[in-house]
Amino acid sequence: MKKYSKDESDKKPASWYLELEESRVQSHEFKEPGNEYQNKSKSLEHQPVISTNIRINSMNNTMEWLEGTLLRRRSETRYYKYNTSLLEAITDGDTAYMNRMLAMGANANATCRLNQVSACHIAATINNDSLSLLINAGAISLRSDKFGRTPLHLAAWAGHVKHIANLLDFPVALQEKILKKMTPEVLQEIRVSRLTVPEMINRPCELNSLSTIPDAWSDGMEHNCRSVKESLPLFQPGWTALHAACARAQYQCVQLLLAAGADPMKTDVLSRTPIDVVGYDHYLLKHKIDPEDLKKTVRILRDAGGKFQHYTASRVNSPLHTAVDLNSYEAVEEILDSGANPTVWNANGLTAMHECVKNRNKDILQLIANYEFGNEDPLIAVVDAKDRWGYTVLSAAIKGGWTQGVCIALGAGASVTMKANNGETPLHLAASYGNLDILQEVLIVSKFNSSLDFLNDKGETALFAAIRHDQIDVVKMLLSAGARIEEETARKVNIFHVAAQHGNYEILEHLLEYDNHVTSKMINEPDVTSYTPLVHAVWNNHPKCVELLISKGAEVQVEVHISETNITSPLHIAASKNHFEISEIIINNDIRTIHNVNTLGSMPLHEACCHGNRNIVSLLLQRGADLSGHTGKSKLPPINALMNNISKPTEFIKEIFDTCISSNGRNIQESNCEVTVDYRILVPDESDWKQMRVIKGILNTGNRHDQNTLLLHPLVQSFLYLKWKSLLPYFYTILVMHACFVLALNVYAVCIFFYKDKKRMVPWYFNSSIWRYILYVAIFFIAVQEIIFIKIKNGRYFLYLETWLKFGAVVLAVVLPLVVHSEPMNGEDWPRLIATVALLLSWFEMMFLLSRFPDWGFYVLMFGKVANKVFKILLSFGFLLFGFAICFMIQFRSKFPFEGPWASFVKTMAMMTSEYDYQTTINKQDAEKVSASLIILRIIFLMFLILVSIVLMNLIAGVAVNNVSHLEMIGNIKRLEKQVEFITSLEDIVCHKVIRKVLAKSFHKKLSKNHKMKNVIVLRPRESTCSYCKVLPPRIREAIFETAQIQQMQMDEELGSMAFKMKLDQIHNVIVGTEETESRRVDLQESAVTKINEDIDKIRSEVAFIRNFLVTTRRRTISSNKSSFL
């Protein structure tokens, strides 16, 4: 290994340290630290025997090696610090500090470790003597960094001619000439002086892998490598130094490089020559480029043989785009003369002409559009070049609203029918944007080319586009220019469809009035989807258009094919989409539409209820829609959909019922007050004989939302009462029939059992044979009545308790005479038992019949409700009662009255009612006979007294009648339910087809007419002659008046709020109008002052011009006088 002295240590190469390490390892002179202590646990006898001399020599060698290592590390650390300081000094431009660092030992090839950027790279970008100093110090100037950049690339990019001459190693004298002035003679001298083209002048930038550099070149860890990375530009792969100089239009560097042998046709990876990247940094690094430098650079390259390449890369900024962006007419002309392609796209996807439109460069656009390029296709003008979206220059000018640009494009031969990527032509765009000046220019060419009705990709003309964008003036201009109004697309869509779909009222009105013949022909024409213009307006919620179309003859009763299985109507669509105004317009035009049925069996009310549209439901019900109506295909009536899809349905229906009761605005106490009760919501079809459908439909929905409480509404109660009154004769007939049956049964029982038990003679008028026949006649009429009820109600009739009570009473009444008059087979108890049960059931049924009366039924139903609760409680505590009954039977040794379980249970139940009979049952004498212990017997009786007589009886009383008002409400609801059921049954009987066939036609007609009610009644509270006030009970009448007053108060509040809002609007308009007037006055004053100031400035400028003219004239006169004098 070669030895170096201390003075020569700074010049040691990196290989010296590698040789030192290898020799040390080969001689085994070094032990790893810590190895000598690893085997301390071993015994001394296992260690090898080493002589003392060897140990001393080994220790000396180790100390020498450690001393050399420390010295080397100090030296390396010092070199790194010097290199870092050198790089920082170059970056700061401090050449004096550079000289000092180089003198102290900094390496001229100092390199930033991040991207291997050398000191020469950094110095090449700085305009001082740094690069010369480095080269003189022995720096390698041909190195490239990680990205393939050489110092020559960076010097050319920075525009430093001095550095380029230095890097190309020109003679000093030639360098001085170059720095002084770049004359043709100097350039010729450069060409002559070079023997060969330097290799590095055409070296391209290529991405390199990081190679190992000597340690003496590396910088320290404290060096800010990221700042160096950010300060240097990144070049495109394949760029030469000439490309880098052209990117910033450094024309002097371009001249020098071309003279030194740079290839003007060298291409990068995108196939771009240097002339293709002239001014590229204007976009890449936002470098400010002088337009004159740009022009000179292009000219120099063109003279050197450089040509624009038709490279395949898309969206790359070209010199032409740069010149346009710099607004340099001369540069654009120079670039066009050099053969640039005006149709290439920049990074934004625009051509140079599109950039002209964007920047409003009129002169440059005219230059490019009218330049003679020698186009290969003479049928396509250069001005028809498209951007990335397919828009031509004409389309771009139309979109930008630039009239001059449109005129230039049209003057250059631009096509008005060239389609963009979205299928739109310039004609369609002009119609869409609504600039009348531009449209006028486009229409002139369109008329000349007969392309006024040219179709876009959708098959639409410009008239369609104007309608879609609500351009009424454009529509008028197109129609006056001769656009066809009868045009249709491939989907049979005409202009009326488009106008109605987009809700363009003014356009639709103009089109409908333009040609009455065409209007009548096309107004009801469907498109492919079967939608007429009216359907489009309904679907998109344009009420004004709907009203206009209907007024012009559009049909409301049209079939709309939503799908293959769903054919509906416009009102169905409006109801499902909650289009209230449209629904009202359609109904006002044709009231029959509310009863239309689609193919799914739904009416408009079904759709509104299913979609939860409360306003539409209210409107349809007020106009006569039927809540109970259903068709063959519709399984459920609308009331079911309402209950399932509208929130708080019961409250909603109550609100609707409230609106059916109204007054004429007068107080109830006033004599001319009238309260109108409208039953049309309950009876939508006045011709329908069955008027209970709606109320029955409400009850059939169940009681999940407490809808049974609707029966308590005054509207429903009054309707049921009046309906009951109209059907009262039929009820009296049924009541009389049953009364005859009960009378006959009771008299017959008295005839059989009373006189027999009393052993008296039976009077002739109580003859059992006569009353038996009377009983059978009554049973016959009741049987006929029951058969009719069964026929009408089908199986539902057997679900009621009253039905089985009546059946039991009739059957036992039929059996009773047969048992009595037959030979006694099973004793005399059977006839008595049958008679007892039959009488009891008949009187029960009589009680239920009497409960049909509005005033009496309430108590019967309350009785049933209380009895139901009492039975539930007794069933719950029946085990306790049975236990006491068995205890009493055992204690009394089965003696009377506790002789058996059943007798004991009955006696215990009787004791619950305080029937204790304590003195006779539990006295001392009798108790000792029957009970072993009188104390136990009395304890059991005491327990019974407390638990049953006191606790249980009070519990029954408290639970059964805990809330009288609630119980009263439930009783009323149950009474009304029974009333509804009975009235429905009577109505079904009267309207049944069998009855109509049996009875005479005139009699049945009169019968039906008597039970039908009026849809609207009027109550006059202060008139004694008002028939309805007399008929209705006071409670119902007062409830109606109260509801009417509440409705009137709500209406008054709404009117008051509307009036208050109108007042506020008026105040706001006055204030805003005053402010606008004041602001207008201020604006007028300011504009007047501005105009006066402008006039004053103009006068001043004219006065100054006259003064200057006079002074000049005077001087000329004096000069001429002096010359003549001389």
PDB file of C-alpha atoms in Angstrom, residues 194 324 704 825 943 1002:
ATOM      1  CA  ARG A 194     -13.987  24.215 -34.828  1.00  0.00           C
ATOM      2  CA  VAL A 324     -50.591  34.448 -29.708  1.00  0.00           C
ATOM      3  CA  ARG A 704    -104.839   1.589  14.289  1.00  0.00           C
ATOM      4  CA  MET A 825    -140.415 -38.412  27.459  1.00  0.00           C
ATOM      5  CA  MET A 943    -110.425 -13.458  55.298  1.00  0.00           C
ATOM      6  CA  SER A1002    -142.752   2.978  -9.079  1.00  0.00           C
TER       7      SER A1002
END
